[in-house]
Amino acid sequence: MAGCMKMKNGFTSLFMISMCLLLISSPKTSGQRGAVSGNNRLPVTDLQDGEESVVSGSNRFCYKNSVVPSWRQTWTRIQVKVWSSNVFKVQMAEGEEELQELERFSVWSWMQSLLRERQNETTINIGLFSKKTCFKIDPAGETSFTVKALRSEWEPHMDSR
């Protein structure tokens, strides 16, 4: 009788391991959450320097760097500040296509979302030589949050050290 129980536990373990491997190895776009199929693209808000936007719910944003960097912009810092009264998650993407891919459900993206930190204030640093940086803000519920893009330039003659 004890040998039969060990065999049942062995089959259960083997079944669970094979199911986990099947889920992990499934294609990243196995199902869809939302309407991202074909030409049905979700709206993306373009951020402008100094512009403040107050929005609620899950939203997608892109910052396009319109200034071609030269030696004068070496010390320029571009940041997007996001804050809210409640917590939210931030997902970064390299472009609009990858941003749209974030809407598709996969087991891997679901597991990553469980590990992603929730916060109520964050600063996203934008690379000076990056032409376009995109991200998705996913707040808890329909909480409103504020997004503001800032470009600050350090001027050496203003530093009094």
Short mmCIF file of N, CA and C in Angstrom, two decimals:
data_model
loop_
_atom_site.label_atom_id
_atom_site.label_comp_id
_atom_site.label_asym_id
_atom_site.label_seq_id
_atom_site.Cartn_x
_atom_site.Cartn_y
_atom_site.Cartn_z
N MET A 1 0.81 -1.18 0.00
CA MET A 1 0.00 0.00 0.00
C MET A 1 0.86 1.25 0.00
N ALA A 2 1.93 1.26 0.76
CA ALA A 2 2.81 2.42 0.81
C ALA A 2 3.48 2.64 -0.54
N GLY A 3 3.81 1.57 -1.24
CA GLY A 3 4.43 1.70 -2.56
C GLY A 3 3.48 2.32 -3.56
N CYS A 4 2.19 2.02 -3.45
CA CYS A 4 1.19 2.60 -4.35
C CYS A 4 1.07 4.10 -4.13
N MET A 5 1.14 4.55 -2.89
CA MET A 5 1.05 5.98 -2.59
C MET A 5 2.25 6.73 -3.15
N LYS A 6 3.43 6.13 -3.04
CA LYS A 6 4.62 6.77 -3.59
C LYS A 6 4.49 6.91 -5.10
N MET A 7 3.91 5.88 -5.75
CA MET A 7 3.75 5.93 -7.19
C MET A 7 2.75 7.02 -7.57
N LYS A 8 1.65 7.16 -6.82
CA LYS A 8 0.66 8.20 -7.11
C LYS A 8 1.28 9.58 -6.94
N ASN A 9 2.04 9.77 -5.86
CA ASN A 9 2.72 11.06 -5.64
C ASN A 9 3.72 11.34 -6.75
N GLY A 10 4.39 10.32 -7.22
CA GLY A 10 5.34 10.48 -8.32
C GLY A 10 4.64 10.92 -9.60
N PHE A 11 3.48 10.30 -9.91
CA PHE A 11 2.72 10.69 -11.09
C PHE A 11 2.18 12.11 -10.95
N THR A 12 1.73 12.47 -9.76
CA THR A 12 1.23 13.82 -9.52
C THR A 12 2.34 14.85 -9.72
N SER A 13 3.51 14.56 -9.18
CA SER A 13 4.65 15.47 -9.34
C SER A 13 5.05 15.59 -10.80
N LEU A 14 5.10 14.46 -11.50
CA LEU A 14 5.45 14.47 -12.91
C LEU A 14 4.43 15.26 -13.72
N PHE A 15 3.15 15.09 -13.40
CA PHE A 15 2.10 15.83 -14.09
C PHE A 15 2.24 17.33 -13.86
N MET A 16 2.48 17.74 -12.61
CA MET A 16 2.62 19.16 -12.27
C MET A 16 3.83 19.77 -12.96
N ILE A 17 4.95 19.07 -12.97
CA ILE A 17 6.15 19.58 -13.63
C ILE A 17 5.93 19.73 -15.12
N SER A 18 5.28 18.74 -15.74
CA SER A 18 5.04 18.83 -17.19
C SER A 18 4.07 19.97 -17.52
N MET A 19 3.08 20.22 -16.67
CA MET A 19 2.16 21.33 -16.91
C MET A 19 2.88 22.67 -16.79
N CYS A 20 3.75 22.80 -15.79
CA CYS A 20 4.52 24.04 -15.63
C CYS A 20 5.43 24.28 -16.83
N LEU A 21 6.10 23.23 -17.29
CA LEU A 21 6.96 23.37 -18.47
C LEU A 21 6.15 23.75 -19.71
N LEU A 22 4.97 23.18 -19.84
CA LEU A 22 4.11 23.50 -20.97
C LEU A 22 3.69 24.96 -20.94
N LEU A 23 3.32 25.47 -19.78
CA LEU A 23 2.91 26.87 -19.66
C LEU A 23 4.07 27.83 -19.91
N ILE A 24 5.24 27.50 -19.40
CA ILE A 24 6.40 28.37 -19.58
C ILE A 24 6.85 28.39 -21.04
N SER A 25 6.79 27.24 -21.70
CA SER A 25 7.27 27.19 -23.08
C SER A 25 6.23 27.60 -24.10
N SER A 26 5.02 27.94 -23.66
CA SER A 26 3.99 28.38 -24.61
C SER A 26 4.40 29.72 -25.21
N PRO A 27 3.92 30.03 -26.43
CA PRO A 27 4.29 31.30 -27.05
C PRO A 27 3.86 32.48 -26.19
N LYS A 28 4.61 33.58 -26.29
CA LYS A 28 4.34 34.74 -25.45
C LYS A 28 3.00 35.38 -25.77
N THR A 29 2.48 35.17 -26.94
CA THR A 29 1.20 35.77 -27.32
C THR A 29 0.13 34.69 -27.40
N SER A 30 0.09 33.81 -26.39
CA SER A 30 -0.84 32.69 -26.42
C SER A 30 -2.29 33.11 -26.34
N GLY A 31 -2.61 34.15 -25.64
CA GLY A 31 -3.97 34.64 -25.54
C GLY A 31 -3.93 36.14 -25.53
N GLN A 32 -5.09 36.78 -25.46
CA GLN A 32 -5.07 38.23 -25.48
C GLN A 32 -5.92 38.78 -24.37
N ARG A 33 -5.44 39.84 -23.78
CA ARG A 33 -6.16 40.56 -22.75
C ARG A 33 -6.35 41.97 -23.29
N GLY A 34 -7.50 42.25 -23.79
CA GLY A 34 -7.71 43.57 -24.41
C GLY A 34 -7.82 43.43 -25.91
N ALA A 35 -7.97 44.55 -26.57
CA ALA A 35 -8.14 44.54 -28.02
C ALA A 35 -6.89 45.05 -28.70
N VAL A 36 -5.92 44.16 -28.93
CA VAL A 36 -4.68 44.56 -29.56
C VAL A 36 -4.47 43.78 -30.85
N SER A 37 -5.46 43.09 -31.32
CA SER A 37 -5.28 42.27 -32.50
C SER A 37 -5.35 43.10 -33.77
N GLY A 38 -4.54 42.72 -34.74
CA GLY A 38 -4.56 43.38 -36.05
C GLY A 38 -4.19 44.84 -35.96
N ASN A 39 -4.99 45.70 -36.61
CA ASN A 39 -4.72 47.13 -36.62
C ASN A 39 -5.40 47.86 -35.48
N ASN A 40 -6.01 47.14 -34.57
CA ASN A 40 -6.73 47.73 -33.45
C ASN A 40 -5.74 48.08 -32.35
N ARG A 41 -5.11 49.26 -32.43
CA ARG A 41 -4.06 49.65 -31.50
C ARG A 41 -4.63 50.50 -30.37
N LEU A 42 -4.09 50.30 -29.19
CA LEU A 42 -4.51 51.08 -28.03
C LEU A 42 -3.87 52.46 -28.08
N PRO A 43 -4.54 53.48 -27.54
CA PRO A 43 -4.00 54.85 -27.61
C PRO A 43 -2.75 55.01 -26.75
N VAL A 44 -1.82 55.82 -27.28
CA VAL A 44 -0.58 56.13 -26.59
C VAL A 44 -0.49 57.65 -26.48
N THR A 45 -0.26 58.16 -25.28
CA THR A 45 -0.15 59.60 -25.05
C THR A 45 1.29 60.03 -25.23
N ASP A 46 1.51 61.02 -26.11
CA ASP A 46 2.85 61.59 -26.30
C ASP A 46 3.07 62.67 -25.27
N LEU A 47 4.17 62.57 -24.55
CA LEU A 47 4.49 63.55 -23.51
C LEU A 47 5.33 64.69 -24.08
N GLN A 48 5.07 65.89 -23.62
CA GLN A 48 5.84 67.08 -24.01
C GLN A 48 6.58 67.60 -22.78
N ASP A 49 7.72 68.26 -23.00
CA ASP A 49 8.49 68.83 -21.89
C ASP A 49 7.66 69.82 -21.09
N GLY A 50 7.64 69.65 -19.77
CA GLY A 50 6.95 70.57 -18.89
C GLY A 50 5.45 70.38 -18.81
N GLU A 51 4.87 69.55 -19.65
CA GLU A 51 3.43 69.34 -19.66
C GLU A 51 3.03 68.34 -18.58
N GLU A 52 2.01 68.67 -17.83
CA GLU A 52 1.52 67.82 -16.75
C GLU A 52 0.18 67.22 -17.15
N SER A 53 0.05 65.91 -17.05
CA SER A 53 -1.20 65.23 -17.39
C SER A 53 -1.73 64.48 -16.18
N VAL A 54 -3.01 64.65 -15.90
CA VAL A 54 -3.66 63.91 -14.83
C VAL A 54 -4.63 62.94 -15.50
N VAL A 55 -4.40 61.65 -15.31
CA VAL A 55 -5.22 60.61 -15.95
C VAL A 55 -5.56 59.54 -14.92
N SER A 56 -6.50 58.67 -15.27
CA SER A 56 -6.86 57.57 -14.38
C SER A 56 -6.94 56.29 -15.18
N GLY A 57 -6.79 55.19 -14.50
CA GLY A 57 -6.82 53.89 -15.16
C GLY A 57 -5.49 53.59 -15.84
N SER A 58 -5.40 52.42 -16.44
CA SER A 58 -4.18 51.99 -17.11
C SER A 58 -3.96 52.82 -18.37
N ASN A 59 -2.77 53.40 -18.53
CA ASN A 59 -2.45 54.25 -19.67
C ASN A 59 -1.05 53.98 -20.17
N ARG A 60 -0.84 54.28 -21.46
CA ARG A 60 0.44 54.13 -22.12
C ARG A 60 0.95 55.50 -22.54
N PHE A 61 2.28 55.72 -22.37
CA PHE A 61 2.90 56.99 -22.68
C PHE A 61 4.19 56.78 -23.46
N CYS A 62 4.53 57.77 -24.30
CA CYS A 62 5.81 57.78 -24.98
C CYS A 62 6.40 59.18 -24.91
N TYR A 63 7.70 59.26 -24.68
CA TYR A 63 8.41 60.53 -24.70
C TYR A 63 9.32 60.50 -25.91
N LYS A 64 9.13 61.45 -26.82
CA LYS A 64 9.98 61.57 -28.01
C LYS A 64 10.97 62.70 -27.77
N ASN A 65 12.25 62.37 -27.86
CA ASN A 65 13.29 63.36 -27.67
C ASN A 65 13.45 64.15 -28.96
N SER A 66 12.97 65.39 -28.97
CA SER A 66 12.97 66.19 -30.19
C SER A 66 14.28 66.94 -30.41
N VAL A 67 15.10 67.06 -29.38
CA VAL A 67 16.36 67.80 -29.50
C VAL A 67 17.48 66.82 -29.84
N VAL A 68 18.23 67.15 -30.90
CA VAL A 68 19.39 66.34 -31.26
C VAL A 68 20.52 66.74 -30.32
N PRO A 69 21.02 65.81 -29.51
CA PRO A 69 22.03 66.18 -28.52
C PRO A 69 23.36 66.58 -29.16
N SER A 70 23.94 67.63 -28.63
CA SER A 70 25.28 68.06 -29.03
C SER A 70 26.10 68.21 -27.75
N TRP A 71 27.30 68.75 -27.86
CA TRP A 71 28.14 68.88 -26.67
C TRP A 71 27.51 69.80 -25.63
N ARG A 72 26.66 70.73 -26.06
CA ARG A 72 26.03 71.66 -25.12
C ARG A 72 24.99 70.96 -24.23
N GLN A 73 24.43 69.87 -24.72
CA GLN A 73 23.42 69.14 -23.94
C GLN A 73 24.02 68.01 -23.10
N THR A 74 25.34 67.98 -22.97
CA THR A 74 26.00 66.90 -22.24
C THR A 74 25.44 66.72 -20.83
N TRP A 75 25.13 67.82 -20.16
CA TRP A 75 24.67 67.75 -18.78
C TRP A 75 23.16 67.84 -18.66
N THR A 76 22.46 67.73 -19.76
CA THR A 76 21.00 67.77 -19.73
C THR A 76 20.45 66.47 -19.15
N ARG A 77 19.44 66.60 -18.33
CA ARG A 77 18.79 65.44 -17.74
C ARG A 77 17.31 65.48 -18.11
N ILE A 78 16.81 64.36 -18.63
CA ILE A 78 15.39 64.26 -18.99
C ILE A 78 14.77 63.22 -18.07
N GLN A 79 13.69 63.62 -17.40
CA GLN A 79 13.01 62.72 -16.48
C GLN A 79 11.51 62.84 -16.65
N VAL A 80 10.83 61.74 -16.38
CA VAL A 80 9.37 61.75 -16.31
C VAL A 80 9.01 61.39 -14.88
N LYS A 81 8.28 62.27 -14.23
CA LYS A 81 7.86 62.03 -12.85
C LYS A 81 6.41 61.58 -12.85
N VAL A 82 6.13 60.55 -12.07
CA VAL A 82 4.78 60.01 -11.95
C VAL A 82 4.46 59.92 -10.46
N TRP A 83 3.30 60.45 -10.07
CA TRP A 83 2.89 60.36 -8.68
C TRP A 83 1.39 60.20 -8.57
N SER A 84 0.97 59.61 -7.45
CA SER A 84 -0.44 59.32 -7.22
C SER A 84 -0.70 59.21 -5.73
N SER A 85 -1.98 59.27 -5.36
CA SER A 85 -2.34 59.06 -3.95
C SER A 85 -2.40 57.58 -3.62
N ASN A 86 -2.44 56.73 -4.64
CA ASN A 86 -2.50 55.29 -4.46
C ASN A 86 -1.32 54.66 -5.20
N VAL A 87 -1.13 53.36 -5.07
CA VAL A 87 0.01 52.69 -5.69
C VAL A 87 -0.25 52.36 -7.15
N PHE A 88 0.84 52.22 -7.93
CA PHE A 88 0.77 51.85 -9.34
C PHE A 88 2.02 51.06 -9.71
N LYS A 89 1.97 50.42 -10.86
CA LYS A 89 3.12 49.69 -11.40
C LYS A 89 3.55 50.37 -12.70
N VAL A 90 4.85 50.33 -12.98
CA VAL A 90 5.39 50.90 -14.21
C VAL A 90 6.03 49.77 -15.02
N GLN A 91 5.72 49.72 -16.32
CA GLN A 91 6.34 48.77 -17.23
C GLN A 91 7.00 49.57 -18.34
N MET A 92 8.30 49.36 -18.54
CA MET A 92 9.05 50.08 -19.57
C MET A 92 9.03 49.29 -20.87
N ALA A 93 9.09 50.04 -21.99
CA ALA A 93 9.15 49.43 -23.32
C ALA A 93 10.07 50.28 -24.19
N GLU A 94 10.69 49.65 -25.19
CA GLU A 94 11.63 50.37 -26.05
C GLU A 94 10.95 51.13 -27.17
N GLY A 95 9.72 50.83 -27.46
CA GLY A 95 8.99 51.53 -28.52
C GLY A 95 7.51 51.22 -28.43
N GLU A 96 6.74 51.83 -29.35
CA GLU A 96 5.29 51.63 -29.32
C GLU A 96 4.90 50.19 -29.61
N GLU A 97 5.65 49.51 -30.48
CA GLU A 97 5.32 48.12 -30.80
C GLU A 97 5.45 47.25 -29.56
N GLU A 98 6.55 47.43 -28.83
CA GLU A 98 6.76 46.66 -27.61
C GLU A 98 5.73 47.05 -26.55
N LEU A 99 5.33 48.31 -26.55
CA LEU A 99 4.31 48.78 -25.62
C LEU A 99 2.98 48.09 -25.89
N GLN A 100 2.63 47.91 -27.16
CA GLN A 100 1.40 47.20 -27.51
C GLN A 100 1.50 45.73 -27.12
N GLU A 101 2.71 45.16 -27.20
CA GLU A 101 2.90 43.76 -26.81
C GLU A 101 2.64 43.54 -25.32
N LEU A 102 2.82 44.58 -24.51
CA LEU A 102 2.58 44.44 -23.07
C LEU A 102 1.13 44.11 -22.77
N GLU A 103 0.23 44.44 -23.70
CA GLU A 103 -1.20 44.19 -23.49
C GLU A 103 -1.58 42.73 -23.75
N ARG A 104 -0.73 42.00 -24.40
CA ARG A 104 -1.03 40.59 -24.69
C ARG A 104 -0.67 39.73 -23.49
N PHE A 105 -1.56 38.81 -23.20
CA PHE A 105 -1.35 37.96 -22.02
C PHE A 105 -0.38 36.84 -22.33
N SER A 106 0.53 36.61 -21.42
CA SER A 106 1.38 35.43 -21.45
C SER A 106 1.69 35.06 -20.00
N VAL A 107 2.01 33.84 -19.79
CA VAL A 107 2.32 33.37 -18.44
C VAL A 107 3.56 34.10 -17.92
N TRP A 108 4.55 34.30 -18.80
CA TRP A 108 5.78 34.97 -18.41
C TRP A 108 5.52 36.41 -17.97
N SER A 109 4.72 37.15 -18.72
CA SER A 109 4.42 38.54 -18.33
C SER A 109 3.59 38.59 -17.06
N TRP A 110 2.73 37.62 -16.87
CA TRP A 110 1.94 37.56 -15.64
C TRP A 110 2.85 37.32 -14.44
N MET A 111 3.83 36.42 -14.57
CA MET A 111 4.76 36.15 -13.48
C MET A 111 5.61 37.39 -13.19
N GLN A 112 6.02 38.11 -14.24
CA GLN A 112 6.80 39.33 -14.04
C GLN A 112 5.98 40.40 -13.33
N SER A 113 4.69 40.48 -13.66
CA SER A 113 3.85 41.50 -13.03
C SER A 113 3.68 41.24 -11.54
N LEU A 114 3.73 39.97 -11.13
CA LEU A 114 3.65 39.66 -9.70
C LEU A 114 4.87 40.16 -8.95
N LEU A 115 6.02 40.16 -9.64
CA LEU A 115 7.27 40.58 -9.00
C LEU A 115 7.50 42.09 -9.08
N ARG A 116 6.79 42.76 -9.98
CA ARG A 116 7.00 44.20 -10.17
C ARG A 116 6.55 44.98 -8.94
N GLU A 117 7.36 45.93 -8.56
CA GLU A 117 7.10 46.72 -7.36
C GLU A 117 6.00 47.74 -7.59
N ARG A 118 5.15 47.89 -6.59
CA ARG A 118 4.11 48.94 -6.62
C ARG A 118 4.63 50.12 -5.81
N GLN A 119 4.37 51.32 -6.30
CA GLN A 119 4.81 52.53 -5.63
C GLN A 119 3.80 53.63 -5.86
N ASN A 120 3.90 54.72 -5.12
CA ASN A 120 2.97 55.82 -5.36
C ASN A 120 3.69 57.05 -5.92
N GLU A 121 5.00 56.95 -6.13
CA GLU A 121 5.78 58.02 -6.74
C GLU A 121 7.04 57.43 -7.35
N THR A 122 7.37 57.83 -8.57
CA THR A 122 8.58 57.34 -9.20
C THR A 122 9.10 58.36 -10.20
N THR A 123 10.36 58.21 -10.56
CA THR A 123 10.99 59.04 -11.58
C THR A 123 11.59 58.11 -12.62
N ILE A 124 11.25 58.33 -13.88
CA ILE A 124 11.77 57.54 -14.99
C ILE A 124 12.83 58.38 -15.68
N ASN A 125 14.06 57.89 -15.72
CA ASN A 125 15.14 58.61 -16.40
C ASN A 125 15.13 58.26 -17.88
N ILE A 126 15.15 59.29 -18.71
CA ILE A 126 15.15 59.11 -20.16
C ILE A 126 16.57 59.35 -20.66
N GLY A 127 17.08 58.44 -21.47
CA GLY A 127 18.41 58.60 -22.03
C GLY A 127 18.46 59.78 -22.99
N LEU A 128 19.52 60.58 -22.89
CA LEU A 128 19.66 61.77 -23.73
C LEU A 128 19.71 61.40 -25.21
N PHE A 129 20.29 60.26 -25.54
CA PHE A 129 20.42 59.84 -26.93
C PHE A 129 19.29 58.91 -27.37
N SER A 130 18.36 58.65 -26.48
CA SER A 130 17.21 57.81 -26.82
C SER A 130 16.19 58.64 -27.59
N LYS A 131 15.80 58.18 -28.76
CA LYS A 131 14.84 58.93 -29.57
C LYS A 131 13.43 58.82 -29.02
N LYS A 132 13.09 57.64 -28.49
CA LYS A 132 11.74 57.42 -27.99
C LYS A 132 11.78 56.43 -26.83
N THR A 133 11.12 56.79 -25.75
CA THR A 133 11.01 55.91 -24.59
C THR A 133 9.54 55.79 -24.25
N CYS A 134 9.06 54.56 -24.11
CA CYS A 134 7.65 54.32 -23.84
C CYS A 134 7.50 53.54 -22.53
N PHE A 135 6.36 53.72 -21.90
CA PHE A 135 6.08 53.01 -20.66
C PHE A 135 4.58 52.95 -20.43
N LYS A 136 4.20 52.02 -19.58
CA LYS A 136 2.79 51.82 -19.23
C LYS A 136 2.65 51.99 -17.72
N ILE A 137 1.64 52.75 -17.31
CA ILE A 137 1.33 52.92 -15.89
C ILE A 137 0.05 52.15 -15.61
N ASP A 138 0.12 51.27 -14.63
CA ASP A 138 -1.02 50.44 -14.27
C ASP A 138 -1.35 50.68 -12.80
N PRO A 139 -2.29 51.61 -12.51
CA PRO A 139 -2.62 51.90 -11.12
C PRO A 139 -3.55 50.86 -10.51
N ALA A 140 -3.64 50.87 -9.20
CA ALA A 140 -4.58 49.99 -8.51
C ALA A 140 -5.98 50.56 -8.72
N GLY A 141 -6.82 49.82 -9.42
CA GLY A 141 -8.18 50.28 -9.71
C GLY A 141 -8.19 51.42 -10.72
N GLU A 142 -9.12 52.32 -10.55
CA GLU A 142 -9.24 53.48 -11.45
C GLU A 142 -8.65 54.73 -10.81
N THR A 143 -7.60 54.56 -10.05
CA THR A 143 -6.94 55.67 -9.36
C THR A 143 -6.36 56.66 -10.36
N SER A 144 -6.49 57.94 -10.05
CA SER A 144 -5.88 58.95 -10.93
C SER A 144 -4.42 59.16 -10.51
N PHE A 145 -3.60 59.53 -11.49
CA PHE A 145 -2.19 59.80 -11.24
C PHE A 145 -1.75 60.92 -12.17
N THR A 146 -0.61 61.53 -11.84
CA THR A 146 -0.08 62.66 -12.59
C THR A 146 1.24 62.26 -13.23
N VAL A 147 1.41 62.66 -14.50
CA VAL A 147 2.63 62.39 -15.25
C VAL A 147 3.17 63.72 -15.75
N LYS A 148 4.48 63.96 -15.54
CA LYS A 148 5.08 65.21 -15.99
C LYS A 148 6.49 64.94 -16.51
N ALA A 149 6.76 65.39 -17.74
CA ALA A 149 8.09 65.26 -18.34
C ALA A 149 8.87 66.54 -18.07
N LEU A 150 10.11 66.37 -17.62
CA LEU A 150 10.96 67.52 -17.29
C LEU A 150 12.31 67.40 -17.98
N ARG A 151 12.78 68.50 -18.53
CA ARG A 151 14.12 68.57 -19.11
C ARG A 151 14.87 69.64 -18.33
N SER A 152 15.92 69.24 -17.64
CA SER A 152 16.68 70.22 -16.86
C SER A 152 18.12 70.25 -17.37
N GLU A 153 18.62 71.46 -17.51
CA GLU A 153 19.98 71.65 -18.00
C GLU A 153 20.82 72.25 -16.89
N TRP A 154 21.97 71.65 -16.66
CA TRP A 154 22.89 72.16 -15.66
C TRP A 154 23.80 73.17 -16.34
N GLU A 155 23.89 74.34 -15.75
CA GLU A 155 24.75 75.38 -16.31
C GLU A 155 25.93 75.58 -15.36
N PRO A 156 27.16 75.33 -15.84
CA PRO A 156 28.33 75.40 -14.95
C PRO A 156 28.53 76.77 -14.30
N HIS A 157 28.22 77.84 -14.99
CA HIS A 157 28.45 79.17 -14.42
C HIS A 157 27.44 79.50 -13.31
N MET A 158 26.37 78.72 -13.19
CA MET A 158 25.37 78.94 -12.15
C MET A 158 25.74 78.20 -10.86
N ASP A 159 26.67 77.28 -10.96
CA ASP A 159 27.08 76.50 -9.79
C ASP A 159 28.06 77.33 -8.97
N SER A 160 27.78 77.56 -7.69
CA SER A 160 28.60 78.45 -6.87
C SER A 160 29.61 77.71 -5.99
N ARG A 161 29.98 76.53 -6.34
CA ARG A 161 30.94 75.77 -5.52
C ARG A 161 32.34 76.20 -5.78
#
